[in-house]
């Protein structure tokens, strides 16, 4: 089996693009087949420098390695459409010879008049009704159109089911543009045939064009691959297709924000598909085993960034718990606060080991760990406004910290002993954990939240921990 992903390098690679790569990849790997990457770069006007490299990097990051395509090569290259012009022209000449394609030098102004004429008569615009009687001989520089043969067409879509369309949706579509390069409508048919592609996965927006594609397949006597129309990924409200106006980000933005590749792969695969269970976390191997087109839903799936962040937190914990903290640490480069550069790997691993279960993204490390690497700014309002501490006077707060400091100065600095000592202090001071522990936690971090107090103190070290408690006592007494 062969499947393909054929993106256009006309901008960033977005969420919808990636799902259109994931499904054919899973199908190919499930059948021990081949996954092809083909770059559809015939739209030179919209070509974006660096977009191809970003596509390649994104697929590699996600673990969607291609068996044929750019970089790796293959028997059916080249894999850039802009380099395949002679192939398209050869197929175009076959259609001309069969009387099923014609050159069309009609001006764009005249074509617009045809449209206006149809609008005035309130009838559908179909170019075949204005087909030139004596078209010129085709040469590069003149568009080439398919000469349609409209009729009722039926086909089966692997997601949408049995489909049917009448003559009214079939027209004389352009095959080769004036610049000599093919349109998508022609190029993908030729390429899929030349590359022996078995499954064509693309967005449901192409469904209305399938009758025109079928006409070309039929005319050229080509095998029709299995057609797979993927429902739209909808915006957060579920009312329309996800777009930039809905805050849609590129995959690269999610990557730079600290979302793991496993999360993107997992979440997008499940966006419109499930295996019939309540399971939500899947490895790539799980997906290869369990994925099936029969369980892809026919309606749009709502993109929920909150759910994506939840899934990312699950994956962060999964990697740390199953592969070890070193494996997770290896992915954190570039996500630590600037002040962490002065600390060694072992210290940062200790910090990560007590904070990872609170992370939603690796980017959270910047805000959630800075007090481990730099002196926090003392902000007494954090203490005064704390719901458990606001009823205590400054004198009582200072007394509790002094008592804590005295006890902590005398002990061996380990997580277990710290926990036992803090518990003893609860008895001595007759305070609740929410009171005493909240006070000490704020005194050493001045952060909205932090890991369990004994863990935080243990990693900070005795000298730093006691110094910060002392500084907070001084601030309270000076207030």
Short mmCIF file of C-alpha atoms in Angstrom, two decimals:
data_model
loop_
_atom_site.label_atom_id
_atom_site.label_comp_id
_atom_site.label_asym_id
_atom_site.label_seq_id
_atom_site.Cartn_x
_atom_site.Cartn_y
_atom_site.Cartn_z
CA UNK A 1 0.00 0.00 0.00
CA UNK A 2 1.08 3.56 -0.71
CA UNK A 3 -0.32 6.75 0.77
CA UNK A 4 0.87 10.32 0.47
CA UNK A 5 0.94 13.75 2.05
CA UNK A 6 1.15 16.53 -0.51
CA UNK A 7 1.29 19.96 1.13
CA UNK A 8 1.77 23.30 -0.60
CA UNK A 9 4.67 25.47 0.64
CA UNK A 10 2.50 28.57 0.72
CA UNK A 11 2.74 29.35 4.43
CA UNK A 12 3.07 27.76 7.83
CA UNK A 13 2.03 24.14 8.32
CA UNK A 14 -1.16 24.29 10.37
CA UNK A 15 -3.22 21.87 12.42
CA UNK A 16 -5.43 20.79 9.51
CA UNK A 17 -2.39 20.10 7.32
CA UNK A 18 -0.88 17.85 9.94
CA UNK A 19 -4.00 15.74 10.43
CA UNK A 20 -4.01 15.21 6.66
CA UNK A 21 -0.52 13.77 7.08
CA UNK A 22 -1.22 11.67 10.19
CA UNK A 23 -4.07 9.59 8.77
CA UNK A 24 -2.32 8.46 5.57
CA UNK A 25 0.83 7.80 7.58
CA UNK A 26 -1.07 5.53 9.97
CA UNK A 27 -2.75 3.71 7.08
CA UNK A 28 0.58 3.07 5.36
CA UNK A 29 2.35 1.85 8.49
CA UNK A 30 -0.60 -0.32 9.47
CA UNK A 31 -0.30 -2.15 6.13
CA UNK A 32 3.54 -2.16 6.20
CA UNK A 33 3.32 0.06 3.14
CA UNK A 34 4.99 3.29 2.07
CA UNK A 35 4.26 6.88 2.99
CA UNK A 36 5.16 9.47 0.35
CA UNK A 37 5.90 13.16 0.85
CA UNK A 38 5.26 15.25 -2.27
CA UNK A 39 5.61 19.03 -2.38
CA UNK A 40 2.88 20.69 -4.44
CA UNK A 41 4.73 23.90 -5.31
CA UNK A 42 3.08 24.85 -8.60
CA UNK A 43 1.47 27.98 -7.14
CA UNK A 44 4.58 30.11 -7.57
CA UNK A 45 2.78 33.36 -6.71
CA UNK A 46 1.99 32.13 -3.19
CA UNK A 47 5.25 30.27 -2.59
CA UNK A 48 6.82 31.14 0.79
CA UNK A 49 10.60 30.88 1.22
CA UNK A 50 11.49 28.30 3.85
CA UNK A 51 8.02 26.71 3.94
CA UNK A 52 9.24 23.42 2.43
CA UNK A 53 11.96 23.09 5.05
CA UNK A 54 9.42 23.82 7.78
CA UNK A 55 7.15 21.06 6.43
CA UNK A 56 10.04 18.60 6.46
CA UNK A 57 11.18 19.61 9.95
CA UNK A 58 7.65 19.37 11.33
CA UNK A 59 7.07 15.88 9.96
CA UNK A 60 10.41 14.70 11.33
CA UNK A 61 9.64 16.26 14.73
CA UNK A 62 6.31 14.42 14.80
CA UNK A 63 7.99 11.14 13.86
CA UNK A 64 6.14 10.96 10.52
CA UNK A 65 9.12 9.81 8.49
CA UNK A 66 8.45 9.43 4.79
CA UNK A 67 9.65 6.48 2.69
CA UNK A 68 9.72 8.39 -0.60
CA UNK A 69 10.07 12.10 -1.18
CA UNK A 70 12.47 15.02 -0.74
CA UNK A 71 15.81 14.21 0.90
CA UNK A 72 15.22 10.42 0.90
CA UNK A 73 14.44 10.14 -2.84
CA UNK A 74 12.60 7.22 -4.36
CA UNK A 75 11.72 5.51 -7.66
CA UNK A 76 9.01 7.98 -8.71
CA UNK A 77 10.76 11.33 -8.36
CA UNK A 78 11.16 14.16 -8.61
CA UNK A 79 8.94 14.86 -5.60
CA UNK A 80 8.55 18.58 -6.21
CA UNK A 81 5.77 19.33 -8.68
CA UNK A 82 7.66 22.29 -10.10
CA UNK A 83 10.28 19.79 -11.33
CA UNK A 84 7.73 17.47 -12.96
CA UNK A 85 6.52 19.78 -15.75
CA UNK A 86 7.55 17.45 -18.62
CA UNK A 87 5.50 14.65 -17.02
CA UNK A 88 2.35 16.79 -16.86
CA UNK A 89 2.83 18.02 -20.41
CA UNK A 90 3.13 14.43 -21.66
CA UNK A 91 -0.18 13.52 -20.02
CA UNK A 92 -1.77 16.74 -21.26
CA UNK A 93 -0.79 15.89 -24.84
CA UNK A 94 -2.56 12.55 -24.46
CA UNK A 95 -5.76 14.38 -23.63
CA UNK A 96 -5.29 16.73 -26.58
CA UNK A 97 -4.77 13.78 -28.90
CA UNK A 98 -7.98 12.24 -27.59
CA UNK A 99 -9.90 15.46 -28.21
CA UNK A 100 -10.48 15.90 -24.49
CA UNK A 101 -8.37 19.01 -23.87
CA UNK A 102 -8.11 22.33 -25.66
CA UNK A 103 -6.04 25.49 -25.53
CA UNK A 104 -7.97 28.51 -24.36
CA UNK A 105 -6.66 32.03 -24.90
CA UNK A 106 -9.88 33.73 -23.78
CA UNK A 107 -9.02 36.86 -21.79
CA UNK A 108 -9.84 37.13 -18.10
CA UNK A 109 -11.99 40.18 -18.94
CA UNK A 110 -14.10 38.12 -21.33
CA UNK A 111 -14.45 35.31 -18.80
CA UNK A 112 -15.68 37.87 -16.25
CA UNK A 113 -18.30 39.03 -18.76
CA UNK A 114 -19.51 35.42 -19.11
CA UNK A 115 -19.89 35.28 -15.32
CA UNK A 116 -21.84 38.54 -15.22
CA UNK A 117 -24.07 37.34 -18.04
CA UNK A 118 -24.96 34.22 -16.06
CA UNK A 119 -25.55 36.24 -12.90
CA UNK A 120 -27.89 38.55 -14.79
CA UNK A 121 -29.86 35.57 -16.07
CA UNK A 122 -29.69 33.96 -12.61
CA UNK A 123 -28.27 30.73 -14.00
CA UNK A 124 -25.15 28.83 -12.82
CA UNK A 125 -21.90 29.87 -14.47
CA UNK A 126 -20.33 26.94 -16.31
CA UNK A 127 -17.43 27.66 -18.64
CA UNK A 128 -18.32 24.70 -20.86
CA UNK A 129 -21.31 26.69 -22.07
CA UNK A 130 -18.88 29.27 -23.51
CA UNK A 131 -16.34 26.80 -24.88
CA UNK A 132 -14.49 28.41 -27.86
CA UNK A 133 -15.42 26.94 -31.25
CA UNK A 134 -11.97 27.23 -32.82
CA UNK A 135 -9.38 26.99 -30.06
CA UNK A 136 -5.74 27.69 -30.99
CA UNK A 137 -3.04 25.05 -31.02
CA UNK A 138 -1.78 24.52 -27.51
CA UNK A 139 1.63 25.82 -26.51
CA UNK A 140 3.16 27.00 -23.27
CA UNK A 141 1.82 30.44 -22.49
CA UNK A 142 -1.79 29.48 -23.20
CA UNK A 143 -3.95 27.76 -20.56
CA UNK A 144 -5.11 24.23 -21.35
CA UNK A 145 -8.62 23.17 -20.36
CA UNK A 146 -10.22 19.77 -19.96
CA UNK A 147 -13.13 19.17 -22.32
CA UNK A 148 -15.73 17.80 -19.93
CA UNK A 149 -18.33 15.16 -20.66
CA UNK A 150 -20.89 15.88 -17.93
CA UNK A 151 -22.98 13.02 -16.63
CA UNK A 152 -24.20 11.51 -13.37
CA UNK A 153 -21.24 10.15 -11.43
CA UNK A 154 -21.21 7.94 -8.37
CA UNK A 155 -18.33 7.00 -6.12
CA UNK A 156 -17.52 5.76 -2.65
CA UNK A 157 -15.75 7.91 -0.11
CA UNK A 158 -14.05 5.96 2.70
CA UNK A 159 -15.38 8.42 5.30
CA UNK A 160 -18.45 10.02 3.74
CA UNK A 161 -19.87 6.85 2.18
CA UNK A 162 -21.59 6.49 -1.20
CA UNK A 163 -21.73 9.75 -3.11
CA UNK A 164 -23.50 10.96 -6.24
CA UNK A 165 -23.26 14.13 -8.37
CA UNK A 166 -25.02 15.33 -11.48
CA UNK A 167 -23.77 17.06 -14.64
CA UNK A 168 -24.37 20.51 -13.18
CA UNK A 169 -21.19 20.36 -11.06
CA UNK A 170 -18.84 19.32 -13.88
CA UNK A 171 -17.02 21.85 -16.01
CA UNK A 172 -14.10 22.54 -18.33
CA UNK A 173 -11.48 23.01 -15.61
CA UNK A 174 -7.99 24.33 -16.33
CA UNK A 175 -5.32 21.63 -16.47
CA UNK A 176 -2.21 23.64 -17.34
CA UNK A 177 -1.85 27.34 -16.49
CA UNK A 178 -0.33 29.98 -18.74
CA UNK A 179 3.01 29.59 -16.94
CA UNK A 180 3.19 25.98 -18.09
CA UNK A 181 2.66 24.54 -14.63
CA UNK A 182 -0.35 22.35 -13.83
CA UNK A 183 -3.25 23.18 -11.55
CA UNK A 184 -3.81 21.05 -8.46
CA UNK A 185 -6.85 19.54 -10.22
CA UNK A 186 -4.62 17.92 -12.84
CA UNK A 187 -1.25 17.50 -11.11
CA UNK A 188 -2.45 15.41 -8.19
CA UNK A 189 -4.18 12.94 -10.51
CA UNK A 190 -1.06 12.49 -12.63
CA UNK A 191 1.25 12.25 -9.62
CA UNK A 192 -0.91 9.78 -7.72
CA UNK A 193 -1.09 7.58 -10.81
CA UNK A 194 2.67 7.78 -11.47
CA UNK A 195 3.46 7.07 -7.81
CA UNK A 196 0.92 4.22 -7.43
CA UNK A 197 -0.89 5.92 -4.56
CA UNK A 198 -3.69 3.78 -3.10
CA UNK A 199 -5.33 6.23 -0.68
CA UNK A 200 -5.87 9.96 -1.17
CA UNK A 201 -6.68 11.78 2.10
CA UNK A 202 -7.69 15.44 1.93
CA UNK A 203 -10.10 17.93 3.41
CA UNK A 204 -13.82 17.65 2.83
CA UNK A 205 -13.71 20.98 0.94
CA UNK A 206 -12.43 19.03 -2.10
CA UNK A 207 -15.50 16.78 -2.16
CA UNK A 208 -17.36 19.01 -4.62
CA UNK A 209 -14.47 18.73 -7.09
CA UNK A 210 -14.38 14.94 -7.12
CA UNK A 211 -16.77 14.60 -10.14
CA UNK A 212 -14.30 16.61 -12.23
CA UNK A 213 -11.45 14.43 -10.99
CA UNK A 214 -13.38 11.26 -11.82
CA UNK A 215 -13.90 12.51 -15.37
CA UNK A 216 -10.14 12.87 -15.85
CA UNK A 217 -9.42 9.45 -14.29
CA UNK A 218 -12.00 7.90 -16.60
CA UNK A 219 -10.74 9.65 -19.74
CA UNK A 220 -7.12 8.63 -19.11
CA UNK A 221 -8.09 5.11 -18.05
CA UNK A 222 -6.43 5.49 -14.67
CA UNK A 223 -7.15 3.48 -11.54
CA UNK A 224 -9.08 5.59 -9.06
CA UNK A 225 -7.44 5.47 -5.62
CA UNK A 226 -9.56 5.14 -2.50
CA UNK A 227 -10.83 8.62 -1.69
CA UNK A 228 -10.85 9.85 1.90
CA UNK A 229 -12.55 13.17 2.75
CA UNK A 230 -11.63 14.46 6.20
CA UNK A 231 -14.17 16.67 8.02
CA UNK A 232 -13.19 20.20 8.94
CA UNK A 233 -11.39 20.98 12.16
CA UNK A 234 -13.70 23.55 13.71
CA UNK A 235 -12.88 26.59 15.82
CA UNK A 236 -13.36 26.67 19.60
CA UNK A 237 -17.07 27.51 19.36
CA UNK A 238 -17.67 24.70 16.87
CA UNK A 239 -19.51 26.94 14.44
CA UNK A 240 -16.97 27.27 11.65
CA UNK A 241 -13.69 25.97 10.28
CA UNK A 242 -10.67 26.73 12.48
CA UNK A 243 -8.82 29.79 11.20
CA UNK A 244 -6.34 32.46 12.23
CA UNK A 245 -9.16 34.65 13.51
CA UNK A 246 -9.99 31.94 16.03
CA UNK A 247 -6.45 32.08 17.39
CA UNK A 248 -5.29 29.09 15.35
CA UNK A 249 -1.55 28.62 15.64
CA UNK A 250 0.93 26.93 13.39
CA UNK A 251 2.38 23.63 14.55
CA UNK A 252 5.71 25.41 14.89
CA UNK A 253 4.17 27.87 17.37
CA UNK A 254 2.91 24.98 19.50
CA UNK A 255 6.33 23.38 19.28
CA UNK A 256 8.07 26.58 20.43
CA UNK A 257 5.49 26.95 23.19
CA UNK A 258 6.49 23.63 24.73
CA UNK A 259 3.91 21.23 23.31
CA UNK A 260 5.40 17.77 22.78
CA UNK A 261 5.29 16.03 19.37
CA UNK A 262 3.61 13.02 20.98
CA UNK A 263 0.81 15.33 22.12
CA UNK A 264 0.21 16.88 18.69
CA UNK A 265 0.21 13.43 17.06
CA UNK A 266 -2.09 11.97 19.72
CA UNK A 267 -4.51 14.90 19.89
CA UNK A 268 -4.89 15.44 16.14
CA UNK A 269 -5.33 11.73 15.43
CA UNK A 270 -8.21 11.74 17.91
CA UNK A 271 -9.72 14.93 16.51
CA UNK A 272 -12.55 13.30 14.60
CA UNK A 273 -11.59 9.68 15.33
CA UNK A 274 -11.80 7.29 18.27
CA UNK A 275 -11.41 3.56 18.69
CA UNK A 276 -14.71 3.13 20.52
CA UNK A 277 -13.17 3.24 24.00
CA UNK A 278 -12.75 5.99 26.59
CA UNK A 279 -8.98 6.02 26.05
CA UNK A 280 -7.47 9.43 25.23
CA UNK A 281 -3.71 8.91 25.40
CA UNK A 282 -2.17 6.96 22.52
CA UNK A 283 1.43 6.37 21.49
CA UNK A 284 2.28 6.33 17.80
CA UNK A 285 2.40 2.53 17.88
CA UNK A 286 -1.02 2.43 19.57
CA UNK A 287 -2.43 4.59 16.79
CA UNK A 288 -0.90 2.44 14.07
CA UNK A 289 -2.54 -0.64 15.59
CA UNK A 290 -5.94 0.87 16.33
CA UNK A 291 -6.64 3.48 13.65
CA UNK A 292 -9.39 2.78 11.13
CA UNK A 293 -11.14 4.99 8.60
CA UNK A 294 -14.45 3.38 9.52
CA UNK A 295 -14.36 5.24 12.85
CA UNK A 296 -13.53 8.67 11.43
CA UNK A 297 -16.58 10.85 12.06
CA UNK A 298 -18.34 12.58 9.17
CA UNK A 299 -19.00 15.84 11.04
CA UNK A 300 -16.46 18.49 11.97
CA UNK A 301 -14.40 18.15 15.14
CA UNK A 302 -13.94 21.11 17.49
CA UNK A 303 -10.37 22.13 18.28
CA UNK A 304 -10.07 22.62 22.03
CA UNK A 305 -6.76 24.10 23.14
CA UNK A 306 -7.62 23.42 26.79
CA UNK A 307 -7.88 19.72 25.94
CA UNK A 308 -4.59 19.93 24.02
CA UNK A 309 -2.86 21.40 27.09
CA UNK A 310 -4.39 18.70 29.31
CA UNK A 311 -3.08 16.03 26.94
CA UNK A 312 0.35 17.64 26.95
CA UNK A 313 0.45 17.52 30.73
CA UNK A 314 -0.43 13.84 30.53
CA UNK A 315 2.42 13.24 28.08
CA UNK A 316 4.94 15.16 30.19
CA UNK A 317 4.10 12.93 33.15
CA UNK A 318 4.04 9.79 31.01
CA UNK A 319 7.56 10.43 29.69
CA UNK A 320 8.96 11.25 33.13
CA UNK A 321 7.25 8.31 34.84
CA UNK A 322 7.95 5.69 32.16
CA UNK A 323 11.25 6.81 30.66
CA UNK A 324 12.76 8.67 33.58
CA UNK A 325 13.46 12.29 34.41
CA UNK A 326 16.57 12.29 32.18
CA UNK A 327 14.39 11.56 29.14
CA UNK A 328 12.11 14.51 29.92
CA UNK A 329 15.06 16.76 30.77
CA UNK A 330 16.49 16.09 27.32
CA UNK A 331 13.50 17.92 25.84
CA UNK A 332 13.66 21.03 28.02
CA UNK A 333 16.49 22.89 26.32
CA UNK A 334 15.40 26.44 25.58
CA UNK A 335 12.47 26.37 28.00
CA UNK A 336 14.22 27.27 31.26
CA UNK A 337 14.32 30.83 32.65
CA UNK A 338 17.34 32.86 31.59
CA UNK A 339 18.76 32.68 35.12
CA UNK A 340 19.00 28.87 34.90
CA UNK A 341 21.97 29.08 32.54
CA UNK A 342 24.26 29.50 35.55
CA UNK A 343 23.22 26.14 37.03
CA UNK A 344 24.37 22.66 36.09
CA UNK A 345 22.27 19.87 34.60
CA UNK A 346 22.02 17.90 37.83
CA UNK A 347 20.47 20.79 39.74
CA UNK A 348 18.00 21.49 36.93
CA UNK A 349 17.05 17.80 36.83
CA UNK A 350 16.27 17.99 40.57
CA UNK A 351 14.04 21.00 39.93
CA UNK A 352 12.34 19.23 37.03
CA UNK A 353 11.80 16.08 39.10
CA UNK A 354 9.62 17.96 41.62
CA UNK A 355 7.82 20.30 39.20
CA UNK A 356 7.06 18.17 36.11
CA UNK A 357 3.71 16.91 37.37
CA UNK A 358 2.45 20.51 37.46
CA UNK A 359 3.51 21.43 33.92
CA UNK A 360 1.04 21.80 31.08
CA UNK A 361 3.76 22.81 28.62
CA UNK A 362 7.53 22.82 28.80
CA UNK A 363 7.25 26.59 28.38
CA UNK A 364 5.72 26.72 31.87
CA UNK A 365 9.20 26.06 33.24
CA UNK A 366 10.11 29.71 32.66
CA UNK A 367 7.48 31.04 35.05
CA UNK A 368 7.20 28.13 37.45
CA UNK A 369 10.86 27.59 38.31
CA UNK A 370 12.56 30.99 38.32
CA UNK A 371 12.72 31.14 42.15
CA UNK A 372 14.99 28.07 42.06
CA UNK A 373 17.58 30.08 40.11
CA UNK A 374 17.23 33.65 41.32
CA UNK A 375 16.26 35.47 44.49
CA UNK A 376 12.52 36.12 44.44
CA UNK A 377 11.31 39.66 45.02
CA UNK A 378 9.77 39.85 48.49
CA UNK A 379 6.10 40.77 48.16
CA UNK A 380 4.41 40.83 51.55
CA UNK A 381 0.99 41.39 49.98
CA UNK A 382 1.13 37.74 48.88
CA UNK A 383 1.16 36.80 52.54
CA UNK A 384 -1.31 39.44 53.70
CA UNK A 385 -3.87 38.56 51.04
CA UNK A 386 -3.51 34.80 51.36
CA UNK A 387 -6.88 33.43 52.47
CA UNK A 388 -5.26 31.26 55.15
CA UNK A 389 -2.86 33.94 56.46
CA UNK A 390 -4.69 37.28 56.22
CA UNK A 391 -6.24 36.82 59.69
CA UNK A 392 -2.77 36.56 61.32
CA UNK A 393 -0.92 39.65 62.56
CA UNK A 394 2.56 40.56 61.30
CA UNK A 395 3.92 39.69 64.75
CA UNK A 396 2.37 36.23 64.62
CA UNK A 397 3.59 35.65 61.07
CA UNK A 398 7.11 36.66 62.07
CA UNK A 399 6.96 34.42 65.18
CA UNK A 400 5.89 31.39 63.08
CA UNK A 401 8.76 31.93 60.64
CA UNK A 402 11.27 32.39 63.46
CA UNK A 403 10.08 29.18 65.10
CA UNK A 404 10.38 27.35 61.79
CA UNK A 405 13.84 28.74 61.12
CA UNK A 406 15.11 27.71 64.56
CA UNK A 407 13.97 24.14 64.07
CA UNK A 408 15.21 23.84 60.49
CA UNK A 409 18.68 25.16 61.43
CA UNK A 410 19.31 22.11 63.61
CA UNK A 411 18.29 19.28 61.28
CA UNK A 412 19.86 17.23 58.54
CA UNK A 413 18.55 18.59 55.22
CA UNK A 414 16.68 15.75 53.54
CA UNK A 415 13.16 15.46 52.21
CA UNK A 416 12.06 12.93 54.85
CA UNK A 417 13.51 14.80 57.82
CA UNK A 418 12.13 18.09 56.52
CA UNK A 419 8.66 16.55 56.26
CA UNK A 420 8.82 15.13 59.79
CA UNK A 421 10.12 18.40 61.24
CA UNK A 422 7.41 20.44 59.55
CA UNK A 423 4.77 18.06 60.87
CA UNK A 424 6.18 18.47 64.38
CA UNK A 425 6.00 22.23 63.98
CA UNK A 426 2.28 21.94 63.23
CA UNK A 427 1.78 20.34 66.64
CA UNK A 428 4.00 22.85 68.44
CA UNK A 429 2.46 25.95 66.86
CA UNK A 430 -1.10 24.55 66.85
CA UNK A 431 -1.49 25.68 63.25
CA UNK A 432 -3.11 23.97 60.29
CA UNK A 433 -0.95 22.87 57.32
CA UNK A 434 -2.73 25.44 55.13
CA UNK A 435 -1.49 28.16 57.50
CA UNK A 436 2.05 27.21 58.45
CA UNK A 437 3.03 25.51 55.20
CA UNK A 438 1.53 28.30 53.07
CA UNK A 439 3.52 30.88 55.03
CA UNK A 440 6.84 29.05 54.67
CA UNK A 441 6.15 28.24 51.01
CA UNK A 442 5.54 31.88 50.15
CA UNK A 443 8.55 32.99 52.22
CA UNK A 444 10.95 30.83 50.18
CA UNK A 445 9.42 31.33 46.72
CA UNK A 446 7.03 34.29 46.53
CA UNK A 447 5.40 32.36 43.72
CA UNK A 448 1.67 31.66 43.19
CA UNK A 449 2.32 27.96 43.65
CA UNK A 450 5.21 25.55 44.12
CA UNK A 451 5.78 21.83 44.68
CA UNK A 452 5.29 20.23 48.09
CA UNK A 453 7.16 22.24 50.72
CA UNK A 454 9.67 19.53 51.80
CA UNK A 455 10.55 18.92 48.13
CA UNK A 456 11.06 22.62 47.43
CA UNK A 457 13.22 23.13 50.53
CA UNK A 458 15.22 19.99 49.76
CA UNK A 459 16.10 21.15 46.24
CA UNK A 460 16.81 24.77 47.21
CA UNK A 461 19.26 23.59 49.88
CA UNK A 462 19.66 24.52 53.53
CA UNK A 463 21.64 27.71 53.07
CA UNK A 464 19.26 29.22 50.50
CA UNK A 465 16.09 28.02 52.26
CA UNK A 466 17.08 29.47 55.66
CA UNK A 467 18.35 32.71 54.12
CA UNK A 468 15.03 33.34 52.38
CA UNK A 469 13.03 32.66 55.54
CA UNK A 470 15.31 35.09 57.37
CA UNK A 471 14.85 37.78 54.71
CA UNK A 472 11.08 37.44 54.95
CA UNK A 473 11.22 37.77 58.75
CA UNK A 474 13.24 40.98 58.36
CA UNK A 475 10.72 42.33 55.83
CA UNK A 476 7.80 41.57 58.14
CA UNK A 477 9.49 43.25 61.09
CA UNK A 478 10.31 46.30 59.00
CA UNK A 479 6.83 46.63 57.57
#
